[in-house]
mmCIF file with all atom_site columns, C-alpha atoms in Angstrom:
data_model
loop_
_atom_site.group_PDB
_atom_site.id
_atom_site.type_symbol
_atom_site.label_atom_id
_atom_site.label_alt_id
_atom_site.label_comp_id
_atom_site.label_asym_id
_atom_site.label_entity_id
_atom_site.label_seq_id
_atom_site.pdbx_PDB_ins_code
_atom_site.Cartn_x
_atom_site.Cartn_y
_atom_site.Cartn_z
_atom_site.occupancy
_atom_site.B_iso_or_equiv
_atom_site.pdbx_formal_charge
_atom_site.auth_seq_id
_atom_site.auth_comp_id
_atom_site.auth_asym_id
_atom_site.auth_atom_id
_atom_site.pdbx_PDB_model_num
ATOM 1   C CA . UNK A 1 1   ? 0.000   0.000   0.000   1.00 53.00 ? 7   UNK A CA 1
ATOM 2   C CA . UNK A 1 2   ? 1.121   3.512   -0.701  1.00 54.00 ? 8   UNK A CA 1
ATOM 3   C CA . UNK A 1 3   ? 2.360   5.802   2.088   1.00 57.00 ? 9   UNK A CA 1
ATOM 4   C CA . UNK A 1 4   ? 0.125   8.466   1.284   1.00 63.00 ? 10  UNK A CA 1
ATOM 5   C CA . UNK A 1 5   ? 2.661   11.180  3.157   1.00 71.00 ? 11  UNK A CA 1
ATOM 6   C CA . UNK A 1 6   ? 5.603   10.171  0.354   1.00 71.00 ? 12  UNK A CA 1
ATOM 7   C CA . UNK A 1 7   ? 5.248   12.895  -2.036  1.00 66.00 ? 13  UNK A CA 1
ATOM 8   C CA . UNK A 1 8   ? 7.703   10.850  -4.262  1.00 70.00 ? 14  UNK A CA 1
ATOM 9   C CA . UNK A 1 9   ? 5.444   7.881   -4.008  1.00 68.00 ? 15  UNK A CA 1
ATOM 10  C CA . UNK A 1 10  ? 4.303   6.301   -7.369  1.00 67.00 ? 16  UNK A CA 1
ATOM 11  C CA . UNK A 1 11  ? 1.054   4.543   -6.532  1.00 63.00 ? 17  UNK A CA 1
ATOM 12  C CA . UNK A 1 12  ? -1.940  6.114   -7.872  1.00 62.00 ? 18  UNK A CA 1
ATOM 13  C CA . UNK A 1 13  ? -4.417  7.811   -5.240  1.00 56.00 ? 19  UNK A CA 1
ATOM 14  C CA . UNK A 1 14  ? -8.008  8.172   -5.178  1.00 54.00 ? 20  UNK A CA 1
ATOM 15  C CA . UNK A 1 15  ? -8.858  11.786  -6.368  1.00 54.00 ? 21  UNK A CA 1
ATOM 16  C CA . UNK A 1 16  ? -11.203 13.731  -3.733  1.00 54.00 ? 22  UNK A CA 1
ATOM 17  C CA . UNK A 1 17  ? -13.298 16.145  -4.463  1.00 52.00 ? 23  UNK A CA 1
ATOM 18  C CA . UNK A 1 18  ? -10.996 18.749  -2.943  1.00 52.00 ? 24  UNK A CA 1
ATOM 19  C CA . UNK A 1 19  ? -7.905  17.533  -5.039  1.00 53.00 ? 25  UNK A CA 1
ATOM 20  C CA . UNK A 1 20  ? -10.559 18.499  -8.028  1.00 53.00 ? 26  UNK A CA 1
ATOM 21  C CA . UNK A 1 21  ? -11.479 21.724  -7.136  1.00 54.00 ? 27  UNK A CA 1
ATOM 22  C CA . UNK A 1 22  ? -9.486  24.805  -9.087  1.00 58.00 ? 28  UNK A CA 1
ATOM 23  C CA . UNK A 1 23  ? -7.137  26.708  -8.221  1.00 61.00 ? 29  UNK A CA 1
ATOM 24  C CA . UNK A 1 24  ? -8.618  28.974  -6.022  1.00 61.00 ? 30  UNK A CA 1
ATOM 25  C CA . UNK A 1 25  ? -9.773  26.573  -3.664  1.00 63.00 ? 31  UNK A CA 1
ATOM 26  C CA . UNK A 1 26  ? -13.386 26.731  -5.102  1.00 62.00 ? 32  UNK A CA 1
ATOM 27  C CA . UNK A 1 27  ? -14.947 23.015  -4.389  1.00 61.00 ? 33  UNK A CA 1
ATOM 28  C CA . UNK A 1 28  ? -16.394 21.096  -7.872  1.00 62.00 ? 34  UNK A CA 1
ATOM 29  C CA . UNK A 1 29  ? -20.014 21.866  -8.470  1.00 60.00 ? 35  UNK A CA 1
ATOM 30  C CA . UNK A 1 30  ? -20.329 25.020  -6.545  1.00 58.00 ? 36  UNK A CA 1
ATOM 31  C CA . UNK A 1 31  ? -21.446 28.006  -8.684  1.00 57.00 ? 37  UNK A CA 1
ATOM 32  C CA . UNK A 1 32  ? -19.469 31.282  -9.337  1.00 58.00 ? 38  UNK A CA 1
ATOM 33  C CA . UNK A 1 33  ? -20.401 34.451  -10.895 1.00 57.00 ? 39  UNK A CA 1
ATOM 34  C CA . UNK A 1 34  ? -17.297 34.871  -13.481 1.00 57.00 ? 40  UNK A CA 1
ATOM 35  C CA . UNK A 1 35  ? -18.329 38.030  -14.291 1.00 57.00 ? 41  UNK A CA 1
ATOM 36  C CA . UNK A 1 36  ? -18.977 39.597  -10.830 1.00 59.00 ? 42  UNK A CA 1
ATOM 37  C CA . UNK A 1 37  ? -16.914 43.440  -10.405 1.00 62.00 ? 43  UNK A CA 1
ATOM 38  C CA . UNK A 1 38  ? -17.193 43.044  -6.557  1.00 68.00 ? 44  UNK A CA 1
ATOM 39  C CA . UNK A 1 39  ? -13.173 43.232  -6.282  1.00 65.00 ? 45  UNK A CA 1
ATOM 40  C CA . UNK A 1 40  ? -13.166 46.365  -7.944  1.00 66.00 ? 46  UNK A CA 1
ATOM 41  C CA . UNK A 1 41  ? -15.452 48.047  -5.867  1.00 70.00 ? 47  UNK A CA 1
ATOM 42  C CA . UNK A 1 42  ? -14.088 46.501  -2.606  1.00 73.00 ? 48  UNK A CA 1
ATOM 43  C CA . UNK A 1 43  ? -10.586 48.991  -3.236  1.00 72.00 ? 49  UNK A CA 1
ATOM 44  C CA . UNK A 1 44  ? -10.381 51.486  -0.461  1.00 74.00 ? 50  UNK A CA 1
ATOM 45  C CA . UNK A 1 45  ? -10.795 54.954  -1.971  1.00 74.00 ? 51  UNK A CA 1
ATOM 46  C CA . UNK A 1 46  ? -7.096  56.836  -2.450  1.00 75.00 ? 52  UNK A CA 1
ATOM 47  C CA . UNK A 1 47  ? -6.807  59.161  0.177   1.00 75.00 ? 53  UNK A CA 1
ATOM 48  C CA . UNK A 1 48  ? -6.841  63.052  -0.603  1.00 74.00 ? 54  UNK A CA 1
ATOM 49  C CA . UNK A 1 49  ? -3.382  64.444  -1.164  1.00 72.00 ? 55  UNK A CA 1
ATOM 50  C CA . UNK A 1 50  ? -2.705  67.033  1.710   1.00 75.00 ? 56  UNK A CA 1
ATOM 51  C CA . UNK A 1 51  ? -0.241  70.112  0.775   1.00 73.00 ? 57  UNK A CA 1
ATOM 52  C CA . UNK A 1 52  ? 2.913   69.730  2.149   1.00 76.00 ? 58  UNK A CA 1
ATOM 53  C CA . UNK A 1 53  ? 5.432   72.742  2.442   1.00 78.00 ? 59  UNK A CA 1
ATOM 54  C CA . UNK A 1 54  ? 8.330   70.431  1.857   1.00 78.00 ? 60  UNK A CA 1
ATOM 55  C CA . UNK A 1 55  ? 7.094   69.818  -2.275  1.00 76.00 ? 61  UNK A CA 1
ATOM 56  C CA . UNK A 1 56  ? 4.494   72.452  -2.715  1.00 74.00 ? 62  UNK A CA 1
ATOM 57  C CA . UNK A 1 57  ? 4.097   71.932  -6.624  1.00 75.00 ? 63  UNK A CA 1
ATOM 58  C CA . UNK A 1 58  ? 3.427   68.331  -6.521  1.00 76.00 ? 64  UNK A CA 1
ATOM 59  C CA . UNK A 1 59  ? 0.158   69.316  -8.241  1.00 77.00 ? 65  UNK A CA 1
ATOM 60  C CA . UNK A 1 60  ? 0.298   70.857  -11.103 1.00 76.00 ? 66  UNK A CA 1
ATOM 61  C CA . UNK A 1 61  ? -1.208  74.935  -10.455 1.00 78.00 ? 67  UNK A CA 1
ATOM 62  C CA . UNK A 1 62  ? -1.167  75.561  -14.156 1.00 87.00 ? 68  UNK A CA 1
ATOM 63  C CA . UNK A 1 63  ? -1.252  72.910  -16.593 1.00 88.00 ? 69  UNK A CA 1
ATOM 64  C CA . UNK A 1 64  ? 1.210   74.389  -19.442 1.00 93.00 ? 70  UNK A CA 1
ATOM 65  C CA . UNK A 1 65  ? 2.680   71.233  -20.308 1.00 92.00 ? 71  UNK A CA 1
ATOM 66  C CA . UNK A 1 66  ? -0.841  70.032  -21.884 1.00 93.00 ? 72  UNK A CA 1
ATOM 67  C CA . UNK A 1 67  ? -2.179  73.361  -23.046 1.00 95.00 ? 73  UNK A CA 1
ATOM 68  C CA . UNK A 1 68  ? 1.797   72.923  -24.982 1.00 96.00 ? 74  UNK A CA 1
ATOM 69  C CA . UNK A 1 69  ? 0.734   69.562  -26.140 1.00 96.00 ? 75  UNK A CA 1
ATOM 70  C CA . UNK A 1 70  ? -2.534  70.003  -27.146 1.00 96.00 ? 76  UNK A CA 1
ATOM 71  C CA . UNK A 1 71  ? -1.528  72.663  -29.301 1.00 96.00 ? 77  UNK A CA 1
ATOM 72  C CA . UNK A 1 72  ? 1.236   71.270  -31.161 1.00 96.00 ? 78  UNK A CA 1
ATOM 73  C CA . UNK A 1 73  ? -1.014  68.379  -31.952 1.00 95.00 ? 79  UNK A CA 1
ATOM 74  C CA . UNK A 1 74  ? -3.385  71.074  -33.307 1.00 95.00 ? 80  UNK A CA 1
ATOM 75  C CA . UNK A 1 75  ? -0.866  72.579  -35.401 1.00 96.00 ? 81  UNK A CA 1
ATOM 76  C CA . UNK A 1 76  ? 1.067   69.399  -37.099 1.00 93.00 ? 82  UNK A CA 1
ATOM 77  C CA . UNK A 1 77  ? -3.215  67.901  -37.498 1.00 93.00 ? 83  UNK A CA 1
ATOM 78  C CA . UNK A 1 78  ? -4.054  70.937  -39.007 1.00 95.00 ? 84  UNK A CA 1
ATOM 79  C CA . UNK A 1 79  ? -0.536  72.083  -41.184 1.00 95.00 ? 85  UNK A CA 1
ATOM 80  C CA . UNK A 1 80  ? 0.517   68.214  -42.397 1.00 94.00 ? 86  UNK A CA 1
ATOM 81  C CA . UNK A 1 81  ? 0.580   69.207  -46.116 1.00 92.00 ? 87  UNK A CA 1
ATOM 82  C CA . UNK A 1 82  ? 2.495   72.222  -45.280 1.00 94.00 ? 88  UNK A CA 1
ATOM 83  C CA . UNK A 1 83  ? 5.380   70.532  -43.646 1.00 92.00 ? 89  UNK A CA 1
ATOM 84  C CA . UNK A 1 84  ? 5.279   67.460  -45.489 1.00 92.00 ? 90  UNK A CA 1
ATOM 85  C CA . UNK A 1 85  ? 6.379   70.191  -48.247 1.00 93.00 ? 91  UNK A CA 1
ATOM 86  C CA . UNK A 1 86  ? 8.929   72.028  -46.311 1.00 91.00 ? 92  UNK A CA 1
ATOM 87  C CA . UNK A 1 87  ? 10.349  68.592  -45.478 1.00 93.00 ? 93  UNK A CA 1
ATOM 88  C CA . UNK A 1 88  ? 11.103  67.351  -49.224 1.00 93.00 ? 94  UNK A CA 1
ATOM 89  C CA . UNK A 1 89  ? 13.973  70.262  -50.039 1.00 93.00 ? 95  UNK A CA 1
ATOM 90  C CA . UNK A 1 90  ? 15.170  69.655  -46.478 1.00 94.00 ? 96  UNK A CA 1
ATOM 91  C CA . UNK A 1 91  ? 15.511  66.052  -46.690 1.00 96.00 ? 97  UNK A CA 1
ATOM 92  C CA . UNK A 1 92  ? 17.072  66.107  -50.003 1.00 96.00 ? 98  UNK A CA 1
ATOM 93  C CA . UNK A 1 93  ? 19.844  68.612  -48.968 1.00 96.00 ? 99  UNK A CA 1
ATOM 94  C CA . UNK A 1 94  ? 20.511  66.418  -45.567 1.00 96.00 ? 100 UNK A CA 1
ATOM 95  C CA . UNK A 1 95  ? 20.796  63.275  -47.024 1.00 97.00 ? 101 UNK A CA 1
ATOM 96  C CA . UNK A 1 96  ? 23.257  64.916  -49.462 1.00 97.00 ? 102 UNK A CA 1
ATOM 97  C CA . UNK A 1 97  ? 25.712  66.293  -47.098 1.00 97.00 ? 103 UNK A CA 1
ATOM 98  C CA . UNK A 1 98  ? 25.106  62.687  -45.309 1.00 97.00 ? 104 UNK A CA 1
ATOM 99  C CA . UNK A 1 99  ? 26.330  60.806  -47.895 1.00 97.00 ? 105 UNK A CA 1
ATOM 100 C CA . UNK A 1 100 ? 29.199  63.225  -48.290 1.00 96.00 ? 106 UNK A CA 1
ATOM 101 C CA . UNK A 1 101 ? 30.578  63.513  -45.031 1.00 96.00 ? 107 UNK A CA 1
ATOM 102 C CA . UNK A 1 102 ? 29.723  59.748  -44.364 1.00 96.00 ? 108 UNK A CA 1
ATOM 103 C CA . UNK A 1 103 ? 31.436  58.707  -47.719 1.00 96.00 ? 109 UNK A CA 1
ATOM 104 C CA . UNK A 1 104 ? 34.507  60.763  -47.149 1.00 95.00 ? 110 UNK A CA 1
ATOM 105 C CA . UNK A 1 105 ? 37.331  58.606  -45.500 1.00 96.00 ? 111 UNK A CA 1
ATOM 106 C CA . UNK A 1 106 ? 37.731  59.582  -41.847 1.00 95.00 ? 112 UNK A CA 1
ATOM 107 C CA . UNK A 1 107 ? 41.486  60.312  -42.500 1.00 96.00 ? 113 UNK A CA 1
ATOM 108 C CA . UNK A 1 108 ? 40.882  62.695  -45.310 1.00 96.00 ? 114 UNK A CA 1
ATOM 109 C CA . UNK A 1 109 ? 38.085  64.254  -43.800 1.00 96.00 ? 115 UNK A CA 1
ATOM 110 C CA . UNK A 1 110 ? 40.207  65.199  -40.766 1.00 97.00 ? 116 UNK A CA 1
ATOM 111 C CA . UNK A 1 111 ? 43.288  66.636  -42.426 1.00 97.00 ? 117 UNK A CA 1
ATOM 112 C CA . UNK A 1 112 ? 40.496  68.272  -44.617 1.00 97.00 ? 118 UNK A CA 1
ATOM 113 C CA . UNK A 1 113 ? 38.485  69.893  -41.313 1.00 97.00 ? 119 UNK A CA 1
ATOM 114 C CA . UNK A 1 114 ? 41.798  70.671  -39.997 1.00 98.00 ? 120 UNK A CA 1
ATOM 115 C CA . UNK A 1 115 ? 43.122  72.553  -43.089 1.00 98.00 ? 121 UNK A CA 1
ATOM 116 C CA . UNK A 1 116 ? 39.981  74.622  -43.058 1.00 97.00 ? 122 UNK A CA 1
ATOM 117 C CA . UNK A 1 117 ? 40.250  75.256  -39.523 1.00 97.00 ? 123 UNK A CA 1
ATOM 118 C CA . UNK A 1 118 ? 44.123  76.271  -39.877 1.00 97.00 ? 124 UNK A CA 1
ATOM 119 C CA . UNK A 1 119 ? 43.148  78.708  -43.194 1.00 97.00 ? 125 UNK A CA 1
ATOM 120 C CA . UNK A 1 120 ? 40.352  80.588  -41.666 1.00 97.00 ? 126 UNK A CA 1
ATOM 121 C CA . UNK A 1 121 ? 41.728  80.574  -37.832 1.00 96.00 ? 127 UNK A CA 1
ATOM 122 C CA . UNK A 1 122 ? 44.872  79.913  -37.805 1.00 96.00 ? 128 UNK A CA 1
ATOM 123 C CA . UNK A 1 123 ? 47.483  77.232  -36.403 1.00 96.00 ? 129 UNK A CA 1
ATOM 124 C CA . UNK A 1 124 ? 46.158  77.114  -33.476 1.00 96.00 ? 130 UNK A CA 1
ATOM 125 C CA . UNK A 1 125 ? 42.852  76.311  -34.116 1.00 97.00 ? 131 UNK A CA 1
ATOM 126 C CA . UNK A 1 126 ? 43.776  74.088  -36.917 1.00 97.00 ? 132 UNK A CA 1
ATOM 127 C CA . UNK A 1 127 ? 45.892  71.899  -34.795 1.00 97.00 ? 133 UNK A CA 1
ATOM 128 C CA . UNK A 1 128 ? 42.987  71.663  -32.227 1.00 98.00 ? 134 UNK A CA 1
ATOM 129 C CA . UNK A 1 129 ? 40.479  70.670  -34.919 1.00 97.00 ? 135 UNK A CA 1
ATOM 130 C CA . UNK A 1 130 ? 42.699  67.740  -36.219 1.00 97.00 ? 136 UNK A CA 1
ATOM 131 C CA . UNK A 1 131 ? 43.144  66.577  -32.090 1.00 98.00 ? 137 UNK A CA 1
ATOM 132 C CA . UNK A 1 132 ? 39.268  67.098  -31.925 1.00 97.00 ? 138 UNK A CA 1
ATOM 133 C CA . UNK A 1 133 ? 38.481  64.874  -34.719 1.00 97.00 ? 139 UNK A CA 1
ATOM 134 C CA . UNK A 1 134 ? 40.601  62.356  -34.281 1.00 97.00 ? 140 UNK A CA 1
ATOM 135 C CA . UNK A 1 135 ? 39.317  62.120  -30.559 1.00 97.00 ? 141 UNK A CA 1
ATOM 136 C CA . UNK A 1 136 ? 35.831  61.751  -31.945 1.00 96.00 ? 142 UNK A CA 1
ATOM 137 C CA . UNK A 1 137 ? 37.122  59.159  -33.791 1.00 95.00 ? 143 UNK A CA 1
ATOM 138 C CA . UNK A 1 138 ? 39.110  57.569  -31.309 1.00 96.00 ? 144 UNK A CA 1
ATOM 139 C CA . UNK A 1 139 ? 35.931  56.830  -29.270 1.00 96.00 ? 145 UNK A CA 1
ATOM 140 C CA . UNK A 1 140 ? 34.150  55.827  -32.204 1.00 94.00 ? 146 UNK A CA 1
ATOM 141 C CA . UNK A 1 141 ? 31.540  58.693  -32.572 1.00 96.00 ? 147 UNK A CA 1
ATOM 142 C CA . UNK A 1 142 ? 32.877  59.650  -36.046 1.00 95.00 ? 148 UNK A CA 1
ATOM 143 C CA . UNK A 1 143 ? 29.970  58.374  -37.673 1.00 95.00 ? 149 UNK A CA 1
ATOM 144 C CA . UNK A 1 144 ? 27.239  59.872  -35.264 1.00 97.00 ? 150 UNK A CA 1
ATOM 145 C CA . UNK A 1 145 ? 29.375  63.596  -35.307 1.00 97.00 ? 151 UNK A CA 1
ATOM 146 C CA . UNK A 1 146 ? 29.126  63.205  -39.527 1.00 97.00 ? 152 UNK A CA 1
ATOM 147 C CA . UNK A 1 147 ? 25.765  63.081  -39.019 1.00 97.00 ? 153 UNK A CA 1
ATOM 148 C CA . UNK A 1 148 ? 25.141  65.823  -36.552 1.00 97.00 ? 154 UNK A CA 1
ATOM 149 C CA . UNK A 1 149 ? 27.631  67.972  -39.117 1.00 97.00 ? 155 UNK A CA 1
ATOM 150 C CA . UNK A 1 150 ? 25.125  67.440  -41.870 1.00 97.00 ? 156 UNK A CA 1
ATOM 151 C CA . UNK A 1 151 ? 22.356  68.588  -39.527 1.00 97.00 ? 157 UNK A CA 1
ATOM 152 C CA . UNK A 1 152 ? 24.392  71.862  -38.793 1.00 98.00 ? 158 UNK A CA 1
ATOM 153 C CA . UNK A 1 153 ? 25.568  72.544  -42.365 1.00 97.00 ? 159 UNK A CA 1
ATOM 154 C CA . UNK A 1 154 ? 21.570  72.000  -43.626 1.00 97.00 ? 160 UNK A CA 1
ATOM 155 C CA . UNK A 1 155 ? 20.214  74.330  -41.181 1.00 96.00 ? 161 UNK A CA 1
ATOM 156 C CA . UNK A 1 156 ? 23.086  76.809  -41.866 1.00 97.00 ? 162 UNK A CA 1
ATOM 157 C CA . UNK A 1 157 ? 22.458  76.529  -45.517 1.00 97.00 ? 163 UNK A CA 1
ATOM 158 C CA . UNK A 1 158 ? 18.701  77.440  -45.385 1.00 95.00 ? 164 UNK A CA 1
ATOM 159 C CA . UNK A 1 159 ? 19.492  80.168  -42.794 1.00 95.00 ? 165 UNK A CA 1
ATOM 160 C CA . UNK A 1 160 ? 21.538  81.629  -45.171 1.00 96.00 ? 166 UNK A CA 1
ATOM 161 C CA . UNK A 1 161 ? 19.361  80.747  -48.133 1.00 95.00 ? 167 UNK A CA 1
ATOM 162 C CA . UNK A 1 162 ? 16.586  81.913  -46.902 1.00 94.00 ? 168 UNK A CA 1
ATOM 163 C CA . UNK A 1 163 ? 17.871  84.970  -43.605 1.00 95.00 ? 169 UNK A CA 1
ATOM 164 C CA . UNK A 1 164 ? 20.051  86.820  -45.847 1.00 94.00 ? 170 UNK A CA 1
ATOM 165 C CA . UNK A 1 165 ? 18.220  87.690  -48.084 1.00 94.00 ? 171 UNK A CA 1
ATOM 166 C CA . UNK A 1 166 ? 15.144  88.821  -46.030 1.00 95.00 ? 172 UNK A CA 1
ATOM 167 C CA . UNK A 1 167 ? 17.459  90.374  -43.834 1.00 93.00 ? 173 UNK A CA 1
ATOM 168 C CA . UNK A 1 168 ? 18.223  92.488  -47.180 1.00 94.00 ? 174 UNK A CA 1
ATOM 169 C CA . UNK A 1 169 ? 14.865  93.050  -47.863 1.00 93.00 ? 175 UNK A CA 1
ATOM 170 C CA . UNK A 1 170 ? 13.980  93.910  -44.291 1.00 92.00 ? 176 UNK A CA 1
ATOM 171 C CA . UNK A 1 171 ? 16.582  96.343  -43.797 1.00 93.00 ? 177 UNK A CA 1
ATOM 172 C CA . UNK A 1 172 ? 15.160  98.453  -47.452 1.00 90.00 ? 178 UNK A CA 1
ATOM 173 C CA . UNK A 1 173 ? 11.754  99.196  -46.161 1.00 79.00 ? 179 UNK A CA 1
ATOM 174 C CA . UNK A 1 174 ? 10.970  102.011 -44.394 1.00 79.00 ? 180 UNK A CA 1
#
């Protein structure tokens, strides 16, 4: 006969009508409502925040941050043709001083940068650019600062493109 205390035992046992109840402890054959919200309405209510001197703008006295939101998502619902137009020329200009900058070898680029530097600065700055660069490099960033110089030089290049001249024009009328 099985021990019935030997959890390693082998021998089959009887099942009880406890051993077939689920998981929960619920016995076979008893009834439950599966779709009962009791739980949720058995959670204590949250207690009121008090103010506290120590963090006086843990609530929020003016809510900017949405008013911020709300309006941007105004503004790119209501403009989306608009910038999806102003994004075409800019797109095509970045991903062409991208593929420049990233298609340059990193050793020509950086006696490059460095010559410019030393021309319109002098030797001083020149040999700081070439130390510059080939710390970015060193630390393996070259790629990442390529890309943040074709950010700079697009933005500069529609600044000029499109300040200069307006600053022209601006400056003409009375």
């Amino acid at each position: 006969m099985a021990d019935q205390t030997n959890p390693w035992d082998t021998a089959q046992v009887a099942d009880t009508t406890t051993q077939t109840a689920d998981a929960w402890g619920t016995p076979a054959g008893v009834a439950t409502d599966g779709g009962s919200t009791d739980w949720l309405n058995s959670a204590p209510a949250p207690a009121p925040e008090h103010f506290s001197l120590l963090d006086p703008f843990h609530k929020t006295l003016i809510p900017l941050d949405s008013w911020v939101t709300e309006g941007i998502d105004w503004v790119v619902t209501h403009f989306r043709p608009l910038f999806q137009g102003i994004r075409v020329p800019v797109d095509y200009i970045l991903n062409g001083f991208q593929q420049l900058l990233l298609g340059m070898p990193a050793p020509v680029a950086i006696i490059l940068f460095a010559l410019i530097a030393w021309q319109v600065s002098g030797v001083g700055m020149g040999i700081a650019t070439l130390i510059s660069l080939i710390a970015i490099g060193a630390i393996g960033a070259w790629s990442q600062a390529m890309i943040t110089l074709a950010l700079v030089l697009t933005a500069l290049l529609f600044c000029v493109v499109i300040g200069l001249p307006m600053g022209i024009w601006l400056a003409r009328s009375p």
